């Protein structure tokens, strides 16, 4: 019986090609109905993407490590509540991809400043979890963001455009 040997270079190049093809797939395309609104139900840990006449997709989510109540100050671990918009996207996020939320708004800023504190910011929908977090326990580990799986953020990133309203309910 003859032993088949694979040259080391071929194995390394094959591995590199597989790795690069995996990276390319994080930017998905979406040709379906427009997402007209995003709704987050914190109590149910549920993110809903609405189209003009129906729900297009739902996702379970993790929230800030202190999920009860509206985010008021930097470092409080809460996820905001209220009406915001998707205002940015980050393809080079610490997490695979992220979609930004317009927190803080004018009212959030005014409230925090009246207390002599910062309202915080950089609230995103992103993949995860961050290094050191058990990947089977993705609930309520962020600093106030909305966490979904890496695969789910790829879909959300493709579907939700800047300017889309997002309503966050307790």
Coordinates of C-alpha atoms in Angstrom, one line a residue:
X1 CA 0.0 0.0 0.0
X2 CA 1.3 3.4 -1.0
X3 CA 1.3 6.3 1.5
X4 CA 0.1 9.6 0.0
X5 CA 2.0 12.6 1.3
X6 CA 0.8 16.2 1.0
X7 CA 3.5 18.9 0.6
X8 CA 3.6 21.2 3.6
X9 CA 3.2 24.3 1.3
X10 CA 0.0 22.9 -0.2
X11 CA -1.5 22.3 3.3
X12 CA -0.5 25.8 4.5
X13 CA -1.9 27.5 1.3
X14 CA -5.1 25.5 1.6
X15 CA -5.5 26.5 5.2
X16 CA -4.9 30.2 4.3
X17 CA -7.4 30.0 1.5
X18 CA -10.0 28.5 3.8
X19 CA -9.3 31.2 6.4
X20 CA -9.6 34.0 3.8
X21 CA -12.8 32.7 2.4
X22 CA -14.3 32.7 5.9
X23 CA -13.3 36.4 6.3
X24 CA -15.0 37.3 3.1
X25 CA -18.3 35.8 4.1
X26 CA -18.9 38.2 7.0
X27 CA -20.1 40.9 4.6
X28 CA -23.4 39.4 3.4
X29 CA -25.7 40.8 0.8
X30 CA -29.4 41.3 1.4
X31 CA -31.9 41.8 -1.4
X32 CA -35.1 41.4 0.6
X33 CA -37.7 44.0 1.8
X34 CA -36.4 47.1 3.4
X35 CA -36.0 47.1 7.2
X36 CA -38.2 50.1 8.2
X37 CA -37.9 49.9 12.0
X38 CA -35.9 48.0 14.6
X39 CA -37.6 47.2 18.0
X40 CA -35.8 45.9 21.0
X41 CA -37.7 44.4 23.9
X42 CA -35.3 44.3 26.8
X43 CA -37.5 42.3 29.1
X44 CA -37.9 39.6 26.5
X45 CA -34.3 39.9 25.2
X46 CA -35.7 40.1 21.7
X47 CA -34.6 42.2 18.7
X48 CA -37.2 42.6 15.9
X49 CA -36.5 43.8 12.4
X50 CA -39.7 45.2 10.8
X51 CA -40.5 45.6 7.2
X52 CA -43.3 47.8 5.8
X53 CA -46.0 45.2 6.4
X54 CA -44.5 42.4 8.4
X55 CA -41.8 41.3 10.8
X56 CA -38.7 40.3 8.7
X57 CA -36.6 38.7 11.4
X58 CA -36.2 38.3 15.2
X59 CA -33.1 37.6 17.2
X60 CA -32.5 36.7 20.9
X61 CA -30.1 39.2 22.5
X62 CA -27.8 39.9 25.4
X63 CA -27.8 43.3 27.0
X64 CA -25.7 45.4 29.4
X65 CA -24.6 43.7 32.6
X66 CA -27.1 45.7 34.5
X67 CA -30.1 45.4 32.2
X68 CA -32.8 47.0 34.4
X69 CA -33.7 50.6 33.6
X70 CA -32.6 53.2 31.1
X71 CA -28.9 54.0 30.6
X72 CA -28.1 57.2 32.4
X73 CA -24.4 57.4 32.9
X74 CA -21.1 56.1 31.5
X75 CA -20.2 52.8 33.1
X76 CA -23.7 52.0 34.6
X77 CA -23.9 48.8 32.5
X78 CA -27.4 49.6 31.3
X79 CA -28.8 49.4 27.8
X80 CA -30.7 52.6 26.7
X81 CA -34.5 52.8 26.4
X82 CA -36.3 55.2 24.1
X83 CA -36.4 56.3 20.5
X84 CA -33.1 56.4 18.6
X85 CA -31.8 55.7 15.1
X86 CA -29.1 53.5 13.6
X87 CA -26.4 56.1 13.0
X88 CA -23.2 54.3 12.0
X89 CA -21.6 51.0 11.2
X90 CA -18.2 49.7 12.1
X91 CA -16.7 47.0 9.8
X92 CA -13.5 47.0 12.0
X93 CA -15.2 46.6 15.3
X94 CA -13.6 44.7 18.2
X95 CA -16.5 42.3 17.6
X96 CA -16.9 41.0 14.1
X97 CA -19.2 43.8 12.9
X98 CA -21.3 46.4 14.7
X99 CA -24.2 48.8 14.0
X100 CA -24.3 52.0 16.1
X101 CA -27.3 53.5 17.9
X102 CA -27.6 57.3 18.3
X103 CA -27.4 57.2 22.1
X104 CA -27.0 59.7 23.8
X105 CA -29.7 62.0 22.5
X106 CA -30.1 65.6 23.8
X107 CA -32.3 64.5 26.7
X108 CA -29.8 61.9 27.8
X109 CA -26.9 64.4 27.6
X110 CA -28.9 67.0 29.6
X111 CA -29.9 64.6 32.3
X112 CA -26.3 63.3 32.8
X113 CA -24.8 66.8 32.7
X114 CA -27.3 68.0 35.4
X115 CA -25.9 65.2 37.6
X116 CA -22.3 66.3 36.8
X117 CA -21.7 63.0 34.9
X118 CA -21.1 61.7 31.4
X119 CA -24.0 59.9 29.7
X120 CA -21.6 57.5 28.0
X121 CA -21.9 56.5 24.4
X122 CA -20.7 54.0 21.8
X123 CA -23.8 51.9 22.1
X124 CA -23.9 49.2 19.3
X125 CA -25.6 46.1 18.2
X126 CA -22.7 43.7 17.8
X127 CA -21.5 40.1 17.8
X128 CA -19.6 38.5 20.6
X129 CA -19.0 37.5 23.2
X130 CA -15.8 39.3 24.1
X131 CA -12.7 37.3 25.0
X132 CA -13.0 35.7 28.4
X133 CA -16.8 35.3 28.3
X134 CA -18.3 31.8 28.0
X135 CA -19.7 31.7 24.4
X136 CA -22.7 29.6 25.7
X137 CA -23.7 32.4 28.1
X138 CA -24.1 35.5 25.9
X139 CA -26.9 37.2 28.0
X140 CA -26.2 40.5 29.7
X141 CA -22.4 40.7 29.5
X142 CA -22.0 44.0 27.6
X143 CA -21.3 47.5 28.9
X144 CA -24.7 48.6 27.6
X145 CA -24.7 47.3 24.0
X146 CA -27.0 44.8 22.4
X147 CA -25.2 41.5 21.7
X148 CA -26.2 38.9 19.1
X149 CA -24.2 36.0 17.6
X150 CA -21.5 36.7 15.0
X151 CA -23.7 35.1 12.3
X152 CA -26.7 37.2 13.3
X153 CA -24.7 40.5 13.2
X154 CA -23.6 39.7 9.7
X155 CA -27.3 39.5 8.7
X156 CA -28.3 42.6 10.7
X157 CA -25.3 44.6 9.2
X158 CA -26.5 43.7 5.7
X159 CA -30.2 44.4 6.4
X160 CA -30.3 47.5 8.6
X161 CA -29.3 50.8 7.0
X162 CA -28.1 54.0 8.7
X163 CA -31.1 56.2 9.5
X164 CA -33.4 53.3 10.5
X165 CA -35.4 54.1 13.6
X166 CA -34.8 51.9 16.6
X167 CA -37.2 51.8 19.5
X168 CA -35.9 50.3 22.8
X169 CA -38.6 49.2 25.3
X170 CA -38.1 48.1 28.9

